[in-house]
GROMACS .gro file of C-alpha atoms in nm:
model
  349
    1MET     CA    1  -2.164  -4.201  -3.290
    2VAL     CA    2  -2.390  -4.375  -3.542
    3SER     CA    3  -2.511  -4.107  -3.787
    4LEU     CA    4  -2.833  -4.278  -3.895
    5THR     CA    5  -3.130  -4.064  -3.984
    6MET     CA    6  -3.303  -4.118  -3.653
    7THR     CA    7  -3.392  -3.936  -3.334
    8VAL     CA    8  -3.168  -3.927  -3.028
    9ILE     CA    9  -3.394  -3.995  -2.732
   10SER     CA   10  -3.455  -3.693  -2.512
   11MET     CA   11  -3.521  -3.680  -2.141
   12ALA     CA   12  -3.884  -3.700  -2.025
   13LYS     CA   13  -4.069  -3.743  -1.698
   14PRO     CA   14  -4.012  -4.108  -1.600
   15SER     CA   15  -4.304  -4.347  -1.573
   16PHE     CA   16  -4.085  -4.621  -1.423
   17PRO     CA   17  -3.882  -4.624  -1.099
   18GLN     CA   18  -3.560  -4.427  -1.135
   19GLN     CA   19  -3.238  -4.622  -1.096
   20GLN     CA   20  -2.877  -4.520  -1.108
   21PRO     CA   21  -2.684  -4.596  -1.427
   22PRO     CA   22  -2.517  -4.936  -1.390
   23SER     CA   23  -2.147  -4.994  -1.351
   24ASP     CA   24  -2.146  -5.350  -1.485
   25LEU     CA   25  -2.194  -5.291  -1.858
   26SER     CA   26  -1.990  -5.565  -2.020
   27THR     CA   27  -1.840  -5.333  -2.279
   28ALA     CA   28  -1.765  -5.043  -2.045
   29SER     CA   29  -1.406  -4.941  -2.002
   30SER     CA   30  -1.232  -4.886  -1.673
   31SER     CA   31  -1.078  -4.564  -1.807
   32ALA     CA   32  -1.203  -4.223  -1.703
   33SER     CA   33  -1.377  -4.165  -2.037
   34PRO     CA   34  -1.501  -4.496  -2.180
   35ARG     CA   35  -1.634  -4.504  -2.534
   36ARG     CA   36  -2.010  -4.463  -2.542
   37ARG     CA   37  -2.191  -4.756  -2.699
   38ASP     CA   38  -2.421  -4.688  -2.993
   39LEU     CA   39  -2.753  -4.868  -2.942
   40VAL     CA   40  -3.005  -4.844  -3.224
   41PHE     CA   41  -3.367  -4.920  -3.132
   42ILE     CA   42  -3.592  -5.011  -3.423
   43VAL     CA   43  -3.959  -4.962  -3.339
   44ASN     CA   44  -4.271  -5.051  -3.533
   45PRO     CA   45  -4.509  -4.785  -3.394
   46LYS     CA   46  -4.810  -4.948  -3.560
   47GLY     CA   47  -4.736  -5.290  -3.413
   48ALA     CA   48  -5.005  -5.460  -3.202
   49ASN     CA   49  -5.265  -5.218  -3.340
   50GLY     CA   50  -5.063  -4.917  -3.224
   51ARG     CA   51  -4.989  -5.046  -2.875
   52THR     CA   52  -4.618  -5.089  -2.952
   53GLY     CA   53  -4.577  -4.719  -3.029
   54ARG     CA   54  -4.768  -4.611  -2.720
   55GLU     CA   55  -4.577  -4.843  -2.486
   56TRP     CA   56  -4.246  -4.741  -2.639
   57LYS     CA   57  -4.310  -4.374  -2.555
   58LYS     CA   58  -4.379  -4.469  -2.194
   59LEU     CA   59  -4.063  -4.680  -2.182
   60LEU     CA   60  -3.817  -4.416  -2.305
   61PRO     CA   61  -3.753  -4.239  -1.972
   62TYR     CA   62  -3.682  -4.565  -1.793
   63LEU     CA   63  -3.455  -4.677  -2.076
   64ARG     CA   64  -3.258  -4.354  -2.041
   65SER     CA   65  -3.233  -4.384  -1.663
   66ARG     CA   66  -3.093  -4.739  -1.680
   67LEU     CA   67  -2.845  -4.690  -1.962
   68GLY     CA   68  -2.745  -4.344  -1.843
   69THR     CA   69  -2.456  -4.169  -2.008
   70ASP     CA   70  -2.277  -4.490  -2.110
   71CYS     CA   71  -2.468  -4.520  -2.438
   72ASN     CA   72  -2.578  -4.318  -2.736
   73ILE     CA   73  -2.943  -4.423  -2.757
   74CYS     CA   74  -3.095  -4.380  -3.100
   75GLU     CA   75  -3.448  -4.466  -3.210
   76SER     CA   76  -3.582  -4.523  -3.558
   77LEU     CA   77  -3.951  -4.571  -3.628
   78THR     CA   78  -4.036  -4.797  -3.920
   79SER     CA   79  -4.270  -4.661  -4.186
   80GLY     CA   80  -4.369  -4.984  -4.362
   81PRO     CA   81  -4.275  -5.340  -4.458
   82SER     CA   82  -3.900  -5.414  -4.489
   83HIS     CA   83  -3.801  -5.072  -4.350
   84ALA     CA   84  -3.644  -5.238  -4.045
   85ILE     CA   85  -3.421  -5.440  -4.279
   86ASP     CA   86  -3.278  -5.125  -4.435
   87ILE     CA   87  -3.231  -4.951  -4.100
   88THR     CA   88  -3.047  -5.251  -3.957
   89ARG     CA   89  -2.805  -5.273  -4.249
   90GLU     CA   90  -2.724  -4.903  -4.225
   91ALA     CA   91  -2.671  -4.924  -3.849
   92ILE     CA   92  -2.432  -5.220  -3.882
   93ARG     CA   93  -2.235  -5.052  -4.160
   94GLU     CA   94  -2.191  -4.746  -3.941
   95GLY     CA   95  -2.063  -4.954  -3.651
   96ALA     CA   96  -2.354  -4.975  -3.407
   97ASP     CA   97  -2.278  -5.185  -3.100
   98ALA     CA   98  -2.628  -5.332  -3.103
   99VAL     CA   99  -2.948  -5.316  -3.303
  100VAL     CA  100  -3.249  -5.374  -3.079
  101ALA     CA  101  -3.582  -5.488  -3.223
  102VAL     CA  102  -3.870  -5.326  -3.034
  103GLY     CA  103  -4.199  -5.501  -3.110
  104GLY     CA  104  -4.317  -5.849  -3.196
  105ASP     CA  105  -4.174  -6.140  -3.388
  106GLY     CA  106  -4.237  -5.963  -3.719
  107THR     CA  107  -4.006  -5.675  -3.630
  108LEU     CA  108  -3.744  -5.916  -3.497
  109HIS     CA  109  -3.768  -6.113  -3.821
  110GLU     CA  110  -3.696  -5.805  -4.032
  111VAL     CA  111  -3.406  -5.697  -3.811
  112VAL     CA  112  -3.248  -6.043  -3.840
  113ASN     CA  113  -3.278  -6.026  -4.220
  114GLY     CA  114  -3.106  -5.688  -4.204
  115PHE     CA  115  -2.793  -5.857  -4.065
  116PHE     CA  116  -2.743  -6.015  -4.410
  117TRP     CA  117  -2.695  -5.888  -4.763
  118GLY     CA  118  -2.619  -6.089  -5.075
  119GLY     CA  119  -2.580  -6.412  -4.879
  120LYS     CA  120  -2.323  -6.264  -4.639
  121LEU     CA  121  -2.323  -6.091  -4.303
  122VAL     CA  122  -2.327  -5.713  -4.325
  123SER     CA  123  -2.011  -5.556  -4.182
  124LYS     CA  124  -1.890  -5.216  -4.075
  125HIS     CA  125  -1.770  -4.985  -4.352
  126ASP     CA  126  -1.417  -4.981  -4.208
  127SER     CA  127  -1.344  -5.352  -4.239
  128LYS     CA  128  -0.991  -5.304  -4.102
  129VAL     CA  129  -1.135  -5.264  -3.751
  130PRO     CA  130  -1.286  -5.589  -3.611
  131HIS     CA  131  -1.640  -5.516  -3.498
  132THR     CA  132  -1.951  -5.722  -3.427
  133THR     CA  133  -2.295  -5.567  -3.397
  134ALA     CA  134  -2.518  -5.757  -3.156
  135LEU     CA  135  -2.890  -5.825  -3.182
  136GLY     CA  136  -3.118  -5.717  -2.899
  137LEU     CA  137  -3.489  -5.756  -2.830
  138ILE     CA  138  -3.753  -5.564  -2.636
  139PRO     CA  139  -4.084  -5.751  -2.680
  140LEU     CA  140  -4.374  -5.509  -2.732
  141GLY     CA  141  -4.579  -5.671  -3.010
  142THR     CA  142  -4.873  -5.902  -3.067
  143GLY     CA  143  -4.659  -6.214  -3.039
  144SER     CA  144  -4.325  -6.271  -2.868
  145ASP     CA  145  -4.278  -6.639  -2.939
  146PHE     CA  146  -3.901  -6.624  -2.986
  147ALA     CA  147  -3.850  -6.489  -2.633
  148ARG     CA  148  -4.035  -6.789  -2.486
  149THR     CA  149  -3.759  -7.032  -2.586
  150PHE     CA  150  -3.516  -6.844  -2.360
  151GLY     CA  151  -3.773  -6.828  -2.080
  152TRP     CA  152  -3.794  -6.450  -2.107
  153ALA     CA  153  -4.108  -6.285  -1.974
  154ASN     CA  154  -4.297  -6.060  -2.213
  155ASP     CA  155  -4.175  -5.767  -2.003
  156PRO     CA  156  -3.984  -5.471  -2.153
  157VAL     CA  157  -3.829  -5.382  -1.818
  158ASP     CA  158  -3.668  -5.728  -1.799
  159ALA     CA  159  -3.544  -5.680  -2.155
  160ILE     CA  160  -3.381  -5.349  -2.062
  161GLU     CA  161  -3.200  -5.520  -1.776
  162ARG     CA  162  -3.053  -5.766  -2.028
  163LEU     CA  163  -2.928  -5.469  -2.230
  164VAL     CA  164  -2.777  -5.322  -1.914
  165LYS     CA  165  -2.582  -5.642  -1.842
  166GLY     CA  166  -2.479  -5.668  -2.206
  167SER     CA  167  -2.405  -6.042  -2.196
  168ARG     CA  168  -2.380  -6.193  -2.544
  169SER     CA  169  -2.421  -6.539  -2.692
  170ARG     CA  170  -2.377  -6.665  -3.046
  171ILE     CA  171  -2.706  -6.789  -3.190
  172ASP     CA  172  -2.800  -6.984  -3.501
  173VAL     CA  173  -3.001  -6.843  -3.788
  174GLY     CA  174  -3.206  -7.040  -4.041
  175VAL     CA  175  -3.179  -6.962  -4.410
  176ILE     CA  176  -3.440  -7.039  -4.676
  177SER     CA  177  -3.348  -7.068  -5.042
  178LYS     CA  178  -3.527  -7.124  -5.371
  179GLU     CA  179  -3.373  -7.184  -5.709
  180GLY     CA  180  -3.338  -6.848  -5.881
  181GLY     CA  181  -3.464  -6.658  -5.574
  182ASP     CA  182  -3.316  -6.445  -5.298
  183LEU     CA  183  -3.211  -6.593  -4.965
  184HIS     CA  184  -3.441  -6.536  -4.670
  185TYR     CA  185  -3.348  -6.573  -4.303
  186PHE     CA  186  -3.544  -6.678  -3.995
  187ILE     CA  187  -3.465  -6.693  -3.627
  188ASN     CA  188  -3.769  -6.869  -3.484
  189VAL     CA  189  -3.983  -7.120  -3.681
  190ALA     CA  190  -4.047  -7.175  -4.051
  191ASP     CA  191  -4.344  -7.383  -4.152
  192ILE     CA  192  -4.525  -7.534  -4.447
  193HIS     CA  193  -4.884  -7.608  -4.551
  194LEU     CA  194  -5.171  -7.581  -4.297
  195SER     CA  195  -4.986  -7.388  -4.025
  196ALA     CA  196  -4.833  -7.152  -4.282
  197LYS     CA  197  -5.175  -7.095  -4.437
  198ALA     CA  198  -5.316  -7.025  -4.090
  199GLY     CA  199  -5.038  -6.773  -4.029
  200TYR     CA  200  -5.111  -6.605  -4.361
  201HIS     CA  201  -5.476  -6.556  -4.267
  202ALA     CA  202  -5.392  -6.461  -3.906
  203SER     CA  203  -5.181  -6.168  -4.028
  204LYS     CA  204  -5.501  -6.003  -4.150
  205TYR     CA  205  -5.652  -6.001  -3.800
  206LYS     CA  206  -5.368  -5.879  -3.577
  207ARG     CA  207  -5.596  -5.606  -3.444
  208PHE     CA  208  -5.760  -5.882  -3.239
  209GLY     CA  209  -5.437  -5.974  -3.058
  210ASN     CA  210  -5.365  -6.343  -3.004
  211LEU     CA  211  -5.721  -6.422  -3.115
  212CYS     CA  212  -5.592  -6.365  -3.468
  213TYR     CA  213  -5.427  -6.709  -3.456
  214VAL     CA  214  -5.761  -6.878  -3.384
  215ILE     CA  215  -5.932  -6.690  -3.666
  216GLY     CA  216  -5.646  -6.774  -3.903
  217ALA     CA  217  -5.663  -7.143  -3.815
  218LEU     CA  218  -6.037  -7.157  -3.879
  219GLN     CA  219  -5.991  -7.001  -4.222
  220ALA     CA  220  -5.701  -7.232  -4.304
  221PHE     CA  221  -5.909  -7.542  -4.228
  222PHE     CA  222  -6.166  -7.438  -4.485
  223LYS     CA  223  -6.110  -7.653  -4.797
  224HIS     CA  224  -5.776  -7.778  -4.658
  225HIS     CA  225  -5.638  -8.102  -4.804
  226ASN     CA  226  -5.338  -8.297  -4.676
  227GLN     CA  227  -5.071  -8.338  -4.944
  228ASP     CA  228  -4.795  -8.585  -5.030
  229LEU     CA  229  -4.456  -8.413  -5.011
  230LYS     CA  230  -4.105  -8.503  -5.123
  231ILE     CA  231  -3.849  -8.439  -4.852
  232ARG     CA  232  -3.469  -8.465  -4.851
  233VAL     CA  233  -3.288  -8.433  -4.518
  234ASN     CA  234  -2.918  -8.347  -4.486
  235ASP     CA  235  -2.861  -8.384  -4.863
  236GLY     CA  236  -2.959  -8.752  -4.846
  237GLU     CA  237  -3.209  -8.944  -5.054
  238TRP     CA  238  -3.548  -8.805  -5.144
  239GLU     CA  239  -3.837  -8.960  -4.951
  240VAL     CA  240  -4.212  -8.929  -5.000
  241TYR     CA  241  -4.409  -8.830  -4.690
  242PRO     CA  242  -4.778  -8.909  -4.749
  243GLN     CA  243  -5.067  -8.689  -4.641
  244VAL     CA  244  -4.866  -8.412  -4.476
  245THR     CA  245  -5.084  -8.171  -4.279
  246ALA     CA  246  -4.805  -7.938  -4.165
  247LEU     CA  247  -4.427  -7.939  -4.152
  248CYS     CA  248  -4.247  -7.714  -3.905
  249ILE     CA  249  -3.875  -7.631  -3.902
  250GLY     CA  250  -3.766  -7.488  -3.568
  251ASN     CA  251  -3.460  -7.287  -3.476
  252ALA     CA  252  -3.656  -7.208  -3.159
  253GLN     CA  253  -3.956  -7.374  -2.998
  254TYR     CA  254  -4.272  -7.162  -3.014
  255PHE     CA  255  -4.498  -7.012  -3.277
  256GLY     CA  256  -4.863  -6.911  -3.323
  257GLY     CA  257  -4.896  -6.729  -2.992
  258GLY     CA  258  -4.738  -6.984  -2.759
  259MET     CA  259  -4.768  -7.320  -2.936
  260ARG     CA  260  -4.456  -7.522  -2.852
  261ILE     CA  261  -4.439  -7.685  -3.191
  262THR     CA  262  -4.068  -7.778  -3.204
  263PRO     CA  263  -3.996  -7.846  -2.835
  264ASN     CA  264  -3.640  -7.976  -2.882
  265ALA     CA  265  -3.516  -7.680  -3.086
  266HIS     CA  266  -3.282  -7.414  -2.950
  267PRO     CA  267  -3.096  -7.130  -3.127
  268THR     CA  268  -2.763  -7.249  -2.986
  269SER     CA  269  -2.790  -7.616  -3.087
  270GLY     CA  270  -2.638  -7.593  -3.435
  271ASN     CA  271  -2.933  -7.786  -3.581
  272LEU     CA  272  -3.295  -7.742  -3.681
  273GLU     CA  273  -3.577  -7.952  -3.540
  274VAL     CA  274  -3.814  -8.077  -3.811
  275VAL     CA  275  -4.162  -8.178  -3.694
  276THR     CA  276  -4.402  -8.335  -3.942
  277LEU     CA  277  -4.776  -8.379  -3.880
  278GLN     CA  278  -4.937  -8.633  -4.114
  279ASP     CA  279  -5.299  -8.722  -4.188
  280PHE     CA  280  -5.444  -8.487  -3.926
  281LYS     CA  281  -5.815  -8.407  -3.942
  282TRP     CA  282  -5.980  -8.096  -3.802
  283TYR     CA  283  -6.100  -8.287  -3.495
  284ASP     CA  284  -5.744  -8.408  -3.425
  285PHE     CA  285  -5.639  -8.048  -3.362
  286ILE     CA  286  -5.931  -7.992  -3.127
  287MET     CA  287  -5.855  -8.308  -2.929
  288LYS     CA  288  -5.478  -8.260  -2.925
  289LEU     CA  289  -5.448  -7.882  -2.916
  290HIS     CA  290  -5.334  -7.883  -2.552
  291ARG     CA  291  -5.048  -8.118  -2.645
  292LEU     CA  292  -4.936  -7.887  -2.924
  293TYR     CA  293  -4.922  -7.599  -2.677
  294ASN     CA  294  -4.735  -7.782  -2.402
  295GLY     CA  295  -4.497  -7.961  -2.639
  296THR     CA  296  -4.601  -8.319  -2.566
  297HIS     CA  297  -4.736  -8.389  -2.916
  298LEU     CA  298  -4.420  -8.569  -3.032
  299SER     CA  299  -4.556  -8.894  -2.884
  300VAL     CA  300  -4.882  -8.866  -3.079
  301ASN     CA  301  -4.940  -9.098  -3.375
  302ASN     CA  302  -4.854  -8.944  -3.712
  303VAL     CA  303  -4.613  -8.691  -3.559
  304LEU     CA  304  -4.245  -8.727  -3.652
  305SER     CA  305  -3.954  -8.526  -3.514
  306ARG     CA  306  -3.594  -8.528  -3.631
  307SER     CA  307  -3.285  -8.309  -3.612
  308ALA     CA  308  -3.132  -8.176  -3.932
  309PHE     CA  309  -2.887  -7.919  -4.066
  310SER     CA  310  -3.080  -7.894  -4.394
  311ILE     CA  311  -3.412  -8.003  -4.541
  312GLU     CA  312  -3.554  -7.966  -4.890
  313VAL     CA  313  -3.929  -7.987  -4.950
  314GLU     CA  314  -4.118  -8.022  -5.278
  315GLU     CA  315  -4.466  -8.127  -5.386
  316VAL     CA  316  -4.514  -8.471  -5.536
  317VAL     CA  317  -4.787  -8.337  -5.763
  318GLY     CA  318  -4.728  -7.972  -5.843
  319THR     CA  319  -5.014  -7.744  -5.737
  320ASP     CA  320  -4.815  -7.431  -5.650
  321SER     CA  321  -5.047  -7.386  -5.356
  322ILE     CA  322  -4.853  -7.517  -5.053
  323TYR     CA  323  -4.791  -7.214  -4.830
  324VAL     CA  324  -4.451  -7.136  -4.679
  325GLN     CA  325  -4.385  -6.888  -4.399
  326SER     CA  326  -4.107  -6.804  -4.156
  327ASP     CA  327  -4.143  -6.622  -3.825
  328GLY     CA  328  -4.504  -6.555  -3.920
  329GLU     CA  329  -4.415  -6.389  -4.253
  330HIS     CA  330  -4.564  -6.528  -4.574
  331LEU     CA  331  -4.291  -6.625  -4.824
  332GLY     CA  332  -4.493  -6.780  -5.106
  333PHE     CA  333  -4.515  -7.147  -5.196
  334LEU     CA  334  -4.304  -7.463  -5.233
  335PRO     CA  335  -4.039  -7.573  -5.328
  336ARG     CA  336  -3.789  -7.448  -5.068
  337LYS     CA  337  -3.467  -7.553  -4.896
  338PHE     CA  338  -3.409  -7.477  -4.527
  339SER     CA  339  -3.059  -7.474  -4.375
  340ILE     CA  340  -2.891  -7.370  -4.050
  341LEU     CA  341  -2.614  -7.112  -4.006
  342PRO     CA  342  -2.459  -7.210  -3.670
  343GLY     CA  343  -2.359  -6.920  -3.443
  344ALA     CA  344  -2.426  -6.672  -3.720
  345ILE     CA  345  -2.491  -6.365  -3.508
  346SER     CA  346  -2.432  -6.240  -3.155
  347MET     CA  347  -2.735  -6.174  -2.934
  348ILE     CA  348  -2.771  -5.988  -2.607
  349CYS     CA  349  -2.905  -6.252  -2.371
   0.00000   0.00000   0.00000
């Protein structure tokens, strides 16, 4: 069993309908004593203004009833930024069958980054034994944009049923690099300039739920200026894109609380979708906001979409003020290079 410093979940009075432990776990053995799977649940108890922690406590009995005696269920509560990264790496090194992010896109983002170390996938200590730790997700946070691409409801009970079935698919992961800097990974959407600035401000108002994205956007518009950017796609020639308002690089489709910004992206495609908004004014967003949410904005003037396996972005005139974020996490400022790692990790789908 995984020997992480975490709590093994105890029995409690169920708050969900009791069900018998399933017999269709994909990794279960037909022998009399199959090996118990080690599932590590990483929970941000302060997520969604404390709601994540409260909902998680209510969910534990149902989780136990569905997974039964087939699994060693371990929980680890994060204590601050980047803690989920460290927990994930330790769990993988000790051979966990799955690491499950419990919370919003921020927790999922940290768990995904925990799958990597020094530019390589983390592996089990005993490298002689082939083993792959899968990624799982139970959405319980402010935003669950990644789950929308797969059509998953923001319902933890549905997520537990996916864990019960145990079906896995290889998914792509985006990687962000900067000369002289560490690599950073993203699973959903990375973005530049106005949208990244809005995300930066929105993070300060998560106590207001999805309203934080509206507040962040209003702050971002204040004193915003479109900028000329140099862009190189797939290691080709550098091109100048004038008056860029925002540039979004999608491994999945949604960000900002349900905005379908990169509607052709999918984590199994092997490519990123790059959507560029140019010369937008504040009133353009008001008039076209519904199109950004339903994914029909690609036909709007000054919106360009293309598929790429890599994209480099720099300022034409250096200001060191063009925001960069990924999965809603502020990363600093340009320049950056964004690339795709096809089928990098296995996910319970």
